[in-house]
Tab-separated table of C-alpha atoms in Angstrom:
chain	number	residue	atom	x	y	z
A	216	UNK	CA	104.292	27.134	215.266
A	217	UNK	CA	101.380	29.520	216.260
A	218	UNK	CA	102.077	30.228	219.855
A	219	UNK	CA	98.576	30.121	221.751
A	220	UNK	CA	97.419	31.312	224.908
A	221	UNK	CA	95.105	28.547	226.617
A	222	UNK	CA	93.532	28.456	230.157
A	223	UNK	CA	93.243	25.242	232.648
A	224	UNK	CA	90.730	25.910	235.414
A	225	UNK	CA	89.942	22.959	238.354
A	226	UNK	CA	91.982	22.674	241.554
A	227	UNK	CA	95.713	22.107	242.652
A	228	UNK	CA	96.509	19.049	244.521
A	229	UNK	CA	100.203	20.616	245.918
A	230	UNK	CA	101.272	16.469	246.426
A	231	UNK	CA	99.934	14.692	244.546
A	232	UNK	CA	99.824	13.901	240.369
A	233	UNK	CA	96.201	15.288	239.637
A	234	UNK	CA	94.640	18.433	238.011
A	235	UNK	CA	96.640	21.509	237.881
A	236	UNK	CA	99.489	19.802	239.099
A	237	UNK	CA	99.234	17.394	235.924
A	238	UNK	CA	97.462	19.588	233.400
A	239	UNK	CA	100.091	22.658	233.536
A	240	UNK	CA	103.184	20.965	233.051
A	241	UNK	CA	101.473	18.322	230.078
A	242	UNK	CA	99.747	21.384	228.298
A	243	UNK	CA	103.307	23.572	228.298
A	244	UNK	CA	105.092	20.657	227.681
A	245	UNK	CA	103.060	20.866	223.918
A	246	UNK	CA	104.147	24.260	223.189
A	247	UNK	CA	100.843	25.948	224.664
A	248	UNK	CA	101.135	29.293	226.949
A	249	UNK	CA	98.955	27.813	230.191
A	250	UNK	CA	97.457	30.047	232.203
A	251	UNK	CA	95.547	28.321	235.505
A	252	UNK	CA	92.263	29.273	237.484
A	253	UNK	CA	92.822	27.429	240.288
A	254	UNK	CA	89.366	26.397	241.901
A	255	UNK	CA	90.581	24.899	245.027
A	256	UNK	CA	93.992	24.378	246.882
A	257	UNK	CA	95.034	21.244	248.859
A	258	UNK	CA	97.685	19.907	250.962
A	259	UNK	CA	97.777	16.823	248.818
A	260	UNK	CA	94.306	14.743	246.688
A	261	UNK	CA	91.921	13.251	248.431
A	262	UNK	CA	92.457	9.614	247.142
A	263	UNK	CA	94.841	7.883	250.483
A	264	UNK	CA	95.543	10.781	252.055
A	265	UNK	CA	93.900	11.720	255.105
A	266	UNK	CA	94.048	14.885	257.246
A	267	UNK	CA	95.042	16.955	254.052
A	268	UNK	CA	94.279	20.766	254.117
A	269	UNK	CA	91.975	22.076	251.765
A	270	UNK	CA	91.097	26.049	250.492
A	271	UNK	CA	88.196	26.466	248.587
A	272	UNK	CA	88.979	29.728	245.945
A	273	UNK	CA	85.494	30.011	244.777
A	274	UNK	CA	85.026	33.722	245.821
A	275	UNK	CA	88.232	34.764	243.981
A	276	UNK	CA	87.231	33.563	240.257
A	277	UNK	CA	85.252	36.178	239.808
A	278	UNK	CA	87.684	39.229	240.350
A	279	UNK	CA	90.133	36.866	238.463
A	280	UNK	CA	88.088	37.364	235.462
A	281	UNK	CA	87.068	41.052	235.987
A	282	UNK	CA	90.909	41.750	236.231
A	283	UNK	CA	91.220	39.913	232.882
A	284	UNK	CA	88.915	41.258	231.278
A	285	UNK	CA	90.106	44.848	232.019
A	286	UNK	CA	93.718	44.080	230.856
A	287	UNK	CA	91.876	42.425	227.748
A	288	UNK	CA	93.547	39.114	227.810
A	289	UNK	CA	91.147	36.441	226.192
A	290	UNK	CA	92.192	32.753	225.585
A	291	UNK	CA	92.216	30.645	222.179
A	292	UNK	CA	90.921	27.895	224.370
A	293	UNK	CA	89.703	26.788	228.136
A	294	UNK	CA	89.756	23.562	229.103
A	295	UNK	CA	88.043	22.835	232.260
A	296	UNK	CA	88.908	19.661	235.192
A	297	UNK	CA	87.262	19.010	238.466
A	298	UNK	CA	84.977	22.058	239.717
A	299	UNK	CA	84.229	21.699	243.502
A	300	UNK	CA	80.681	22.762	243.137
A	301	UNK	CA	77.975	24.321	240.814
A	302	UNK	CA	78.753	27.975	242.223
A	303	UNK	CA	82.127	27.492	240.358
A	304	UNK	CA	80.287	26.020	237.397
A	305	UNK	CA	78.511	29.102	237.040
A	306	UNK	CA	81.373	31.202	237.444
A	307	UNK	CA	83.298	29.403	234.566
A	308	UNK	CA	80.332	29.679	232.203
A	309	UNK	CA	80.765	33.250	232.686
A	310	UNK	CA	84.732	33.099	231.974
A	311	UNK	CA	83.790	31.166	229.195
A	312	UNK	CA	81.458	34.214	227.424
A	313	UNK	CA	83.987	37.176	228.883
A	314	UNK	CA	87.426	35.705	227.955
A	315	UNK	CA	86.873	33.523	224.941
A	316	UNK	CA	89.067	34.974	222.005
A	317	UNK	CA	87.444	34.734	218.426
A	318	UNK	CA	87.485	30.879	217.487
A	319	UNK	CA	88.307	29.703	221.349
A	320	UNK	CA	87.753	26.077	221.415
A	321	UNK	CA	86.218	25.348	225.264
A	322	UNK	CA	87.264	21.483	226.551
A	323	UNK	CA	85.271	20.213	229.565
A	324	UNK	CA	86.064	16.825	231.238
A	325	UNK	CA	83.313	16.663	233.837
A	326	UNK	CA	85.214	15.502	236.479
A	327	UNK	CA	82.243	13.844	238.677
A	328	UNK	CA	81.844	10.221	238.866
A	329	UNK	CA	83.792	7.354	237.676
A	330	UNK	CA	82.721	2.871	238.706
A	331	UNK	CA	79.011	3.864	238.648
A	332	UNK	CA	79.319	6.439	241.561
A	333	UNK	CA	79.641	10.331	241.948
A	334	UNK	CA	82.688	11.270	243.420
A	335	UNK	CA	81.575	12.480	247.365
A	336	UNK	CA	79.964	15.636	247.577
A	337	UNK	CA	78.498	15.767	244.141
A	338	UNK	CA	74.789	15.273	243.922
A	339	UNK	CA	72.002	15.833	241.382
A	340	UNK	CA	71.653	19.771	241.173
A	341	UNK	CA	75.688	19.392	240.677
A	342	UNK	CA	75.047	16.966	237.619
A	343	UNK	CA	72.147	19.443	236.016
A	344	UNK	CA	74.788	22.314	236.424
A	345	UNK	CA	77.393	20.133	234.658
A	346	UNK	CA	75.317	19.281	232.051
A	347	UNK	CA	74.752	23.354	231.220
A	348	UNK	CA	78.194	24.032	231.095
A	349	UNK	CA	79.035	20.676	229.026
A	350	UNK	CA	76.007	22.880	226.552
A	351	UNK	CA	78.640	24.809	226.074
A	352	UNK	CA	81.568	23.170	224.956
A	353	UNK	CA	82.950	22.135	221.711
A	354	UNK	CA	84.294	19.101	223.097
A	355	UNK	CA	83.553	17.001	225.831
A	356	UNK	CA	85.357	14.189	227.989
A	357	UNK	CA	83.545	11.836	230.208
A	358	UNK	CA	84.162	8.629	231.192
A	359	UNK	CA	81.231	5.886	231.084
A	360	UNK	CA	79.758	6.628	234.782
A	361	UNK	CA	80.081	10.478	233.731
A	362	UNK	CA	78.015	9.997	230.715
A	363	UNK	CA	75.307	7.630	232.680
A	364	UNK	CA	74.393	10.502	234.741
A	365	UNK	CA	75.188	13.033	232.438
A	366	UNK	CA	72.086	10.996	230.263
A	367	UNK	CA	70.289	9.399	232.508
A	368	UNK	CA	71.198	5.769	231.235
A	369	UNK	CA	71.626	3.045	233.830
A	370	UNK	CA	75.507	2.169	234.373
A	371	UNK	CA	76.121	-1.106	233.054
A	372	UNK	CA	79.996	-2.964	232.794
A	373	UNK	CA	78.644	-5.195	229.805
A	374	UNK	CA	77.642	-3.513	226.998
A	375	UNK	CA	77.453	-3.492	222.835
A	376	UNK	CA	77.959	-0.864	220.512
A	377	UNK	CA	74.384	-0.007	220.637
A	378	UNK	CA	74.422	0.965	224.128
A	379	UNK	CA	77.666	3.140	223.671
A	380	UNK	CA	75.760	5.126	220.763
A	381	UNK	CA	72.542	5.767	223.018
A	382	UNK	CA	75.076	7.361	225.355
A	383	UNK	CA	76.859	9.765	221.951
A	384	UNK	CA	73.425	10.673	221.206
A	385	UNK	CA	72.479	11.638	224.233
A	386	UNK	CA	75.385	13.414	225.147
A	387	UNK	CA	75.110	15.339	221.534
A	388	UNK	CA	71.258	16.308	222.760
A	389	UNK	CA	72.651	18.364	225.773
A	390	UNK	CA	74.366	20.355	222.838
A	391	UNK	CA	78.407	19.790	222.316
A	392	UNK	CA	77.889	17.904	219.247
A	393	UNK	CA	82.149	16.220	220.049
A	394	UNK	CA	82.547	13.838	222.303
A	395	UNK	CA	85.604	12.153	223.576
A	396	UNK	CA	83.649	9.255	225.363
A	397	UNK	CA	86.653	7.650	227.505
A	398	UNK	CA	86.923	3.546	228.795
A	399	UNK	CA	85.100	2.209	226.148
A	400	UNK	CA	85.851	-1.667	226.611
A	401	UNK	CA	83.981	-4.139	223.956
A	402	UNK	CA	86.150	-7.188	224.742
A	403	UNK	CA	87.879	-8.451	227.238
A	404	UNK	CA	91.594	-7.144	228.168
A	405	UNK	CA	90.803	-4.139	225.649
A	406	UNK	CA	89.463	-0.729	226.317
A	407	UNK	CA	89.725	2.563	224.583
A	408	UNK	CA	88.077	5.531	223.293
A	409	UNK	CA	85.031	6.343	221.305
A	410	UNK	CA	85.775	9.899	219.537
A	411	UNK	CA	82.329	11.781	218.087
A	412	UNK	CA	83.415	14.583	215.859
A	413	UNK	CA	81.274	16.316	213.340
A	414	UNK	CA	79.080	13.655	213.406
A	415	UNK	CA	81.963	11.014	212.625
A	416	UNK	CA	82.128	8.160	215.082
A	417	UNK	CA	85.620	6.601	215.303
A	418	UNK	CA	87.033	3.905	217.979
A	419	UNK	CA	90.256	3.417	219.390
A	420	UNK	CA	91.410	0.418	221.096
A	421	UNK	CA	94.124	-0.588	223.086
A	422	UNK	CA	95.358	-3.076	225.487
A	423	UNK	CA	93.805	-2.983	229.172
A	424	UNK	CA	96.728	-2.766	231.432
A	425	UNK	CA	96.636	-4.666	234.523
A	426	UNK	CA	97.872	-1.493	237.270
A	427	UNK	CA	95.591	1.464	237.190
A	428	UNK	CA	97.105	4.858	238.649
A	429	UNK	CA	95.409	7.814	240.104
A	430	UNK	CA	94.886	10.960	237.858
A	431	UNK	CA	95.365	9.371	234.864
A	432	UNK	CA	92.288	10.841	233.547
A	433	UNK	CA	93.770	14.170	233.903
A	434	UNK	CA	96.904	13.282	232.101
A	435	UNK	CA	94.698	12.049	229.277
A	436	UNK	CA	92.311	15.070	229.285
A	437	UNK	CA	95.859	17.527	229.605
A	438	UNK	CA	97.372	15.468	226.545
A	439	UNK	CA	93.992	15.568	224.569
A	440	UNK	CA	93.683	19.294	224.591
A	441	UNK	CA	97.718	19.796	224.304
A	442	UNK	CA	97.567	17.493	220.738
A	443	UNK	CA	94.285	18.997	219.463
A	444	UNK	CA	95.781	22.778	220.234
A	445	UNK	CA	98.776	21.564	218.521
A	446	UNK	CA	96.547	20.726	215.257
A	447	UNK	CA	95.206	17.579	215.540
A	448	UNK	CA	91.997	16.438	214.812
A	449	UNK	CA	90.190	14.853	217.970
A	450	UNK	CA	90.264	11.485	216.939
A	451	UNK	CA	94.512	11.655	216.590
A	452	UNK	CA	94.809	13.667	219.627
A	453	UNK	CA	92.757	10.991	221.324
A	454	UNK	CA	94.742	8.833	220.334
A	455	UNK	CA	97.659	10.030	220.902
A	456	UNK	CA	96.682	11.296	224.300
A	457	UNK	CA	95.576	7.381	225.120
A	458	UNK	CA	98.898	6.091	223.999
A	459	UNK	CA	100.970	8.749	226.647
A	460	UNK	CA	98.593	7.491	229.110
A	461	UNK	CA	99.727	4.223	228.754
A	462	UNK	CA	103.216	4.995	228.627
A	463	UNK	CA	102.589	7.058	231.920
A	464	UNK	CA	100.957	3.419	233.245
A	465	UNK	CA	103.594	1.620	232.181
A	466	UNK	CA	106.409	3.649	233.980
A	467	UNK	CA	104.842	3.837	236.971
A	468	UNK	CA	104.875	-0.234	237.137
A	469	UNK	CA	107.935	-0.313	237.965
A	470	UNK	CA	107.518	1.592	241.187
A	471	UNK	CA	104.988	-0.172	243.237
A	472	UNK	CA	105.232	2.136	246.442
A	473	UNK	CA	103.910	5.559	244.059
A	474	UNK	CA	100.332	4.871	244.735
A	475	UNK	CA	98.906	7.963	244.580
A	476	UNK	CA	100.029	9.237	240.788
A	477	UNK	CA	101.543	8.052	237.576
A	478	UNK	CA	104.930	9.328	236.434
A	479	UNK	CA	103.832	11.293	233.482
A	480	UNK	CA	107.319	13.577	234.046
A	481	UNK	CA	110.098	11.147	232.733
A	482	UNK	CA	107.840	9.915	229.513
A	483	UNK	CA	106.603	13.295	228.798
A	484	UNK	CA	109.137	13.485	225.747
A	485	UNK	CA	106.973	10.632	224.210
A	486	UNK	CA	104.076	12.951	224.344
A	487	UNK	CA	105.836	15.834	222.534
A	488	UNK	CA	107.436	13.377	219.163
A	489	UNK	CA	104.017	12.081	219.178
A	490	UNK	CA	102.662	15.897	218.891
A	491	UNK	CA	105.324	16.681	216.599
């Protein structure tokens, strides 16, 4: 197995089953060296909690990346997760050009929005820096509401195929030409992912599950970039990243008091047979 060196940047929730907390154990899990910018530390997320603490690490990220630099360590891929504003957006477009090994595949879920809203304390000049650094990736992961302002197209819950290719070509116009276009639902008690790859459009569908669980769209984003370091072509790591999600779902059903994650630790063997 070619043993590669891959870095996570977005913040660390130190309760709480969300960004580096998620994405560090999923990605070494798949036989990936993880190395972590952390953007942000905080008592716990920001989704129930209340009172939590909260360090914002922006000023460090660049002496982070002067000091790597000068040891020359460089990364065969960076996948970015929630960046707390476009000052840190910046920053990582600069890791991306001075630590970027030959061949470095760059991941960014624009972690921004999700049920037609921007998450609080995003606005507009936050979207057009997101949409610069998403210029810059070979793939990118957005969910529907990410993608509407991402584009510009009006949010809409009913939709056809039609609609869902406006958004790919769109997306492709702000230049990553893959897209890993997440919550695509065409019928009722379905949903999935549409997966744009060298100009191949694929689907994947699966059942809608009735419990949803926060940070699962980390998990999924971790377990995307884990399978398609491993190997895999985006459309099987999306799918197999979308099937540990579910299994994630699933096992945190039976626990109706752990609100504020899903249990992505006790399935995570699922994750690596599906990889391997």
């Amino acid at each position: 197995m070619d043993y590669k060196k891959i870095l996570t940047i977005q913040d660390i929730s130190c309760v709480g089953q969300c960004s580096l907390t998620v994405a560090l154990p999923i990605l070494s899990a798949c036989g990936l060296e993880t190395c972590v910018l952390p953007s942000a530390v905080l008592s716990t997320h920001t989704a129930g909690f209340s009172g939590y603490t909260f360090r914002d690490l922006t000023e460090d990220m660049p002496a982070i990346k002067d000091h790597w630099v000068k040891e020359g360590i460089r990364f065969a891929a960076i996948y970015t997760g929630y960046l707390g504003s476009t000052r840190q957006i910046d920053y990582v477009a600069d890791i991306f050009e001075a630590t970027a090994d030959e061949g470095c595949v760059k991941v960014v879920d624009p972690a921004m929005a999700d049920n037609g809203k921007l998450y609080p304390g995003f606005d507009q000049p936050f979207v057009e820096a997101m949409k610069g650094l998403c210029a810059k990736a070979d793939y990118i992961v957005p969910n529907i509401t990410e993608s509407c302002f991402l584009t510009g197209i009006p949010y809409r819950t009913s939709y056809d195929k039609a609609y869902i290719d406006e958004h790919l070509q769109k997306l492709t116009a702000l230049g990553c030409k893959n897209v890993i276009l997440t919550g695509v639902s065409y019928r009722t008690g379905y949903t999935g992912i549409v997966v744009l790859e060298n100009g191949v459009e694929r689907y994947y569908e699966h059942i809608l599950l009735p419990n949803s669980c926060h940070g699962t769209g980390d998990i999924y984003a971790s377990a995307f970039v884990g399978a398609l370091m491993r190997g895999k072509d985006a459309y099987t790591a999306a799918k197999i990243a979308a099937n540990y999600t579910m299994e994630c779902i699933k096992a945190t059903a039976t626990e109706p008091n752990h609100w504020y994650g899903a249990k992505f630790e006790p399935v995570l063997l699922k994750l690596i047979q599906a990889i391997e």
